[in-house]
PDB file of C-alpha atoms in Angstrom:
ATOM      1  CA  MET A 174      97.945 198.329   8.105  1.00  0.00           C
ATOM      2  CA  ASP A 175     100.163 195.706   9.623  1.00  0.00           C
ATOM      3  CA  THR A 176      99.378 193.683  12.745  1.00  0.00           C
ATOM      4  CA  LEU A 177     101.553 195.678  15.172  1.00  0.00           C
ATOM      5  CA  THR A 178     100.041 198.988  14.068  1.00  0.00           C
ATOM      6  CA  PHE A 179      96.551 197.534  14.452  1.00  0.00           C
ATOM      7  CA  ILE A 180      97.318 196.312  17.994  1.00  0.00           C
ATOM      8  CA  ALA A 181      98.842 199.672  18.942  1.00  0.00           C
ATOM      9  CA  GLU A 182      95.757 201.530  17.679  1.00  0.00           C
ATOM     10  CA  MET A 183      93.426 199.177  19.569  1.00  0.00           C
ATOM     11  CA  VAL A 184      95.378 199.708  22.811  1.00  0.00           C
ATOM     12  CA  LYS A 185      95.217 203.500  22.312  1.00  0.00           C
ATOM     13  CA  ALA A 186      91.474 203.366  21.671  1.00  0.00           C
ATOM     14  CA  ALA A 187      90.791 201.213  24.745  1.00  0.00           C
ATOM     15  CA  ALA A 188      93.079 203.042  27.184  1.00  0.00           C
ATOM     16  CA  TRP A 189      90.589 205.648  28.505  1.00  0.00           C
ATOM     17  CA  PRO A 190      87.587 203.336  28.803  1.00  0.00           C
ATOM     18  CA  LEU A 191      89.696 200.759  30.626  1.00  0.00           C
ATOM     19  CA  ALA A 192      91.069 203.438  32.960  1.00  0.00           C
ATOM     20  CA  VAL A 193      87.535 204.610  33.808  1.00  0.00           C
ATOM     21  CA  VAL A 194      86.364 201.068  34.495  1.00  0.00           C
ATOM     22  CA  ALA A 195      89.424 200.398  36.663  1.00  0.00           C
ATOM     23  CA  MET A 196      88.838 203.595  38.684  1.00  0.00           C
ATOM     24  CA  ALA A 197      85.155 202.736  39.131  1.00  0.00           C
ATOM     25  CA  LEU A 198      86.096 199.289  40.422  1.00  0.00           C
ATOM     26  CA  ILE A 199      88.746 200.665  42.769  1.00  0.00           C
ATOM     27  CA  PHE A 200      86.467 203.363  44.209  1.00  0.00           C
ATOM     28  CA  ARG A 201      83.135 201.516  43.998  1.00  0.00           C
ATOM     29  CA  GLN A 202      82.320 201.896  47.732  1.00  0.00           C
ATOM     30  CA  GLN A 203      82.978 205.631  47.661  1.00  0.00           C
ATOM     31  CA  LEU A 204      80.975 206.016  44.444  1.00  0.00           C
ATOM     32  CA  GLY A 205      78.080 204.091  45.987  1.00  0.00           C
ATOM     33  CA  ALA A 206      78.084 206.382  49.021  1.00  0.00           C
ATOM     34  CA  LEU A 207      78.214 209.423  46.770  1.00  0.00           C
ATOM     35  CA  LEU A 208      75.303 208.227  44.642  1.00  0.00           C
ATOM     36  CA  THR A 209      73.076 207.796  47.706  1.00  0.00           C
ATOM     37  CA  ARG A 210      73.635 211.469  48.590  1.00  0.00           C
ATOM     38  CA  LEU A 211      72.558 212.838  45.220  1.00  0.00           C
ATOM     39  CA  SER A 212      69.804 215.359  45.731  1.00  0.00           C
ATOM     40  CA  LYS A 213      68.783 216.048  42.158  1.00  0.00           C
ATOM     41  CA  GLY A 214      69.196 214.186  38.938  1.00  0.00           C
ATOM     42  CA  LYS A 215      67.645 212.041  36.310  1.00  0.00           C
ATOM     43  CA  LEU A 216      68.802 208.681  35.079  1.00  0.00           C
ATOM     44  CA  GLY A 217      66.425 207.144  32.601  1.00  0.00           C
ATOM     45  CA  ALA A 218      63.039 207.275  34.294  1.00  0.00           C
ATOM     46  CA  ALA A 219      64.310 207.961  37.830  1.00  0.00           C
ATOM     47  CA  GLU A 220      63.725 211.339  39.443  1.00  0.00           C
ATOM     48  CA  PHE A 221      66.243 211.754  42.273  1.00  0.00           C
ATOM     49  CA  GLU A 222      65.112 215.124  43.602  1.00  0.00           C
ATOM     50  CA  PHE A 223      61.476 214.165  44.090  1.00  0.00           C
ATOM     51  CA  GLU A 224      62.310 210.874  45.776  1.00  0.00           C
ATOM     52  CA  GLN A 225      65.037 212.364  47.997  1.00  0.00           C
ATOM     53  CA  GLN A 226      62.710 215.108  49.237  1.00  0.00           C
ATOM     54  CA  LEU A 227      59.967 212.592  49.978  1.00  0.00           C
ATOM     55  CA  ARG A 228      62.339 210.441  52.023  1.00  0.00           C
ATOM     56  CA  LEU A 229      63.393 213.497  54.029  1.00  0.00           C
ATOM     57  CA  LEU A 230      59.766 214.476  54.607  1.00  0.00           C
ATOM     58  CA  ALA A 231      58.833 210.962  55.699  1.00  0.00           C
ATOM     59  CA  ALA A 232      61.793 210.805  58.062  1.00  0.00           C
ATOM     60  CA  GLY A 233      60.684 214.054  59.709  1.00  0.00           C
ATOM     61  CA  ILE A 234      57.134 212.860  60.435  1.00  0.00           C
ATOM     62  CA  PRO A 235      56.726 211.339  63.902  1.00  0.00           C
ATOM     63  CA  ALA A 236      55.641 207.705  64.072  1.00  0.00           C
ATOM     64  CA  GLY A 237      51.873 207.419  63.984  1.00  0.00           C
ATOM     65  CA  ALA A 238      51.437 210.863  62.398  1.00  0.00           C
ATOM     66  CA  GLY A 239      51.194 209.501  58.867  1.00  0.00           C
ATOM     67  CA  SER A 240      48.411 207.539  57.350  1.00  0.00           C
ATOM     68  CA  THR A 241      47.802 204.231  59.064  1.00  0.00           C
ATOM     69  CA  ALA A 242      46.715 202.612  55.823  1.00  0.00           C
ATOM     70  CA  ALA A 243      49.370 201.171  53.594  1.00  0.00           C
ATOM     71  CA  ALA A 244      50.314 203.365  50.684  1.00  0.00           C
ATOM     72  CA  VAL A 245      48.612 202.375  47.472  1.00  0.00           C
ATOM     73  CA  MET A 246      50.944 202.039  44.507  1.00  0.00           C
ATOM     74  CA  PRO A 247      49.574 203.689  41.384  1.00  0.00           C
ATOM     75  CA  ALA A 248      49.438 201.905  38.061  1.00  0.00           C
ATOM     76  CA  ALA A 249      52.389 202.383  35.755  1.00  0.00           C
ATOM     77  CA  GLY A 250      52.141 205.728  33.973  1.00  0.00           C
ATOM     78  CA  ALA A 251      49.630 207.107  36.484  1.00  0.00           C
ATOM     79  CA  SER A 252      52.172 208.762  38.788  1.00  0.00           C
ATOM     80  CA  ARG A 253      51.333 212.340  37.872  1.00  0.00           C
ATOM     81  CA  GLN A 254      47.574 211.742  38.060  1.00  0.00           C
ATOM     82  CA  ALA A 255      47.815 210.045  41.464  1.00  0.00           C
ATOM     83  CA  ILE A 256      49.896 212.876  42.916  1.00  0.00           C
ATOM     84  CA  LEU A 257      47.639 215.586  41.519  1.00  0.00           C
ATOM     85  CA  ALA A 258      44.499 213.809  42.744  1.00  0.00           C
ATOM     86  CA  ALA A 259      45.920 213.393  46.252  1.00  0.00           C
ATOM     87  CA  TRP A 260      46.899 217.056  46.264  1.00  0.00           C
ATOM     88  CA  ARG A 261      43.427 218.159  45.116  1.00  0.00           C
ATOM     89  CA  ASN A 262      41.825 216.157  47.941  1.00  0.00           C
ATOM     90  CA  LEU A 263      44.169 217.676  50.512  1.00  0.00           C
ATOM     91  CA  GLU A 264      43.761 221.183  49.163  1.00  0.00           C
ATOM     92  CA  HIS A 265      39.969 220.848  49.022  1.00  0.00           C
ATOM     93  CA  ARG A 266      39.865 219.710  52.658  1.00  0.00           C
ATOM     94  CA  THR A 267      42.024 222.579  53.895  1.00  0.00           C
ATOM     95  CA  GLN A 268      39.983 225.121  51.922  1.00  0.00           C
ATOM     96  CA  ALA A 269      36.695 223.666  53.164  1.00  0.00           C
ATOM     97  CA  GLY A 270      37.320 224.977  56.646  1.00  0.00           C
ATOM     98  CA  GLY A 271      39.969 222.573  57.848  1.00  0.00           C
ATOM     99  CA  GLN A 272      42.894 224.227  59.570  1.00  0.00           C
ATOM    100  CA  LEU A 273      46.435 222.932  59.522  1.00  0.00           C
ATOM    101  CA  LEU A 274      47.235 221.836  63.042  1.00  0.00           C
ATOM    102  CA  CYS A 275      50.727 223.023  63.807  1.00  0.00           C
ATOM    103  CA  ALA A 276      53.808 224.603  62.268  1.00  0.00           C
ATOM    104  CA  GLN A 277      55.095 221.151  61.280  1.00  0.00           C
ATOM    105  CA  ASP A 278      51.887 220.410  59.365  1.00  0.00           C
ATOM    106  CA  ARG A 279      52.014 223.805  57.655  1.00  0.00           C
ATOM    107  CA  ALA A 280      55.620 223.131  56.634  1.00  0.00           C
ATOM    108  CA  LEU A 281      54.679 219.663  55.360  1.00  0.00           C
ATOM    109  CA  TYR A 282      51.812 221.203  53.380  1.00  0.00           C
ATOM    110  CA  GLN A 283      54.184 223.684  51.722  1.00  0.00           C
ATOM    111  CA  GLN A 284      56.735 220.987  50.924  1.00  0.00           C
ATOM    112  CA  LEU A 285      54.085 218.713  49.449  1.00  0.00           C
ATOM    113  CA  ARG A 286      52.899 221.657  47.363  1.00  0.00           C
ATOM    114  CA  GLY A 287      56.438 222.064  46.002  1.00  0.00           C
ATOM    115  CA  LEU A 288      56.581 218.378  45.108  1.00  0.00           C
ATOM    116  CA  ARG A 289      53.151 218.639  43.480  1.00  0.00           C
ATOM    117  CA  ASP A 290      54.501 221.560  41.436  1.00  0.00           C
ATOM    118  CA  GLN A 291      57.332 219.351  40.191  1.00  0.00           C
ATOM    119  CA  ALA A 292      54.803 216.709  39.167  1.00  0.00           C
ATOM    120  CA  SER A 293      52.582 219.167  37.339  1.00  0.00           C
ATOM    121  CA  GLN A 294      55.289 221.208  35.599  1.00  0.00           C
ATOM    122  CA  SER A 295      57.846 218.645  34.472  1.00  0.00           C
ATOM    123  CA  VAL A 296      56.992 216.991  31.182  1.00  0.00           C
ATOM    124  CA  GLU A 297      59.371 214.094  31.855  1.00  0.00           C
ATOM    125  CA  PHE A 298      58.203 213.515  35.440  1.00  0.00           C
ATOM    126  CA  ASN A 299      58.317 209.793  36.209  1.00  0.00           C
ATOM    127  CA  PRO A 300      59.254 208.885  39.797  1.00  0.00           C
ATOM    128  CA  SER A 301      59.304 205.356  41.141  1.00  0.00           C
ATOM    129  CA  PRO A 302      56.014 203.804  42.298  1.00  0.00           C
ATOM    130  CA  GLU A 303      57.417 203.711  45.845  1.00  0.00           C
ATOM    131  CA  ALA A 304      58.001 207.484  45.793  1.00  0.00           C
ATOM    132  CA  VAL A 305      54.471 208.115  44.540  1.00  0.00           C
ATOM    133  CA  GLY A 306      53.097 205.816  47.239  1.00  0.00           C
ATOM    134  CA  LEU A 307      55.064 207.739  49.861  1.00  0.00           C
ATOM    135  CA  PHE A 308      53.675 211.050  48.560  1.00  0.00           C
ATOM    136  CA  LEU A 309      50.154 209.630  48.743  1.00  0.00           C
ATOM    137  CA  GLN A 310      50.756 208.357  52.257  1.00  0.00           C
ATOM    138  CA  LEU A 311      52.062 211.733  53.464  1.00  0.00           C
ATOM    139  CA  ALA A 312      49.197 213.631  51.809  1.00  0.00           C
ATOM    140  CA  ARG A 313      46.556 211.270  53.229  1.00  0.00           C
ATOM    141  CA  GLY A 314      48.103 211.399  56.682  1.00  0.00           C
ATOM    142  CA  LEU A 315      48.053 215.199  56.647  1.00  0.00           C
ATOM    143  CA  GLN A 316      44.485 215.184  55.333  1.00  0.00           C
ATOM    144  CA  ALA A 317      43.428 212.832  58.148  1.00  0.00           C
ATOM    145  CA  ARG A 318      44.977 215.130  60.775  1.00  0.00           C
ATOM    146  CA  VAL A 319      43.182 218.128  59.228  1.00  0.00           C
ATOM    147  CA  GLU A 320      39.864 216.252  59.273  1.00  0.00           C
ATOM    148  CA  GLN A 321      40.317 215.222  62.914  1.00  0.00           C
ATOM    149  CA  ALA A 322      41.104 218.753  64.063  1.00  0.00           C
ATOM    150  CA  PRO A 323      38.542 220.377  66.347  1.00  0.00           C
ATOM    151  CA  GLY A 324      36.104 222.446  64.303  1.00  0.00           C
ATOM    152  CA  ALA A 325      36.893 220.634  61.050  1.00  0.00           C
TER     153      ALA A 325
END
């Protein structure tokens, strides 16, 4: 193979990757905005759906309705156990005579149950520590409201 043929083959081989990189650089702001709106996906250890749903839940809770204590971050690898333990505590409290206060709390309970289902059923479940802390905070806040309800 002569030098010109080698150069021509190298240019052909690099054309598509260079075009993709150029397009990503040109449209990087639009791609960044698009990536923040992803509702479900997995990239390495990140779970987009779980974290996106938690952010939406947290945004819908009025200020002061969540737990006043700072969310505790679980140890690495303990995400599933922390979520399941928080859910068991919440479920035990509601079954032990505690009543969910309002329609918003009932909806939050159902949504947290769905997120708990994701944690218990997905073998590759591994959300960020911040997402797990947010789940714990929402579950503890709901549990505190159930415990403070009259007749609880």
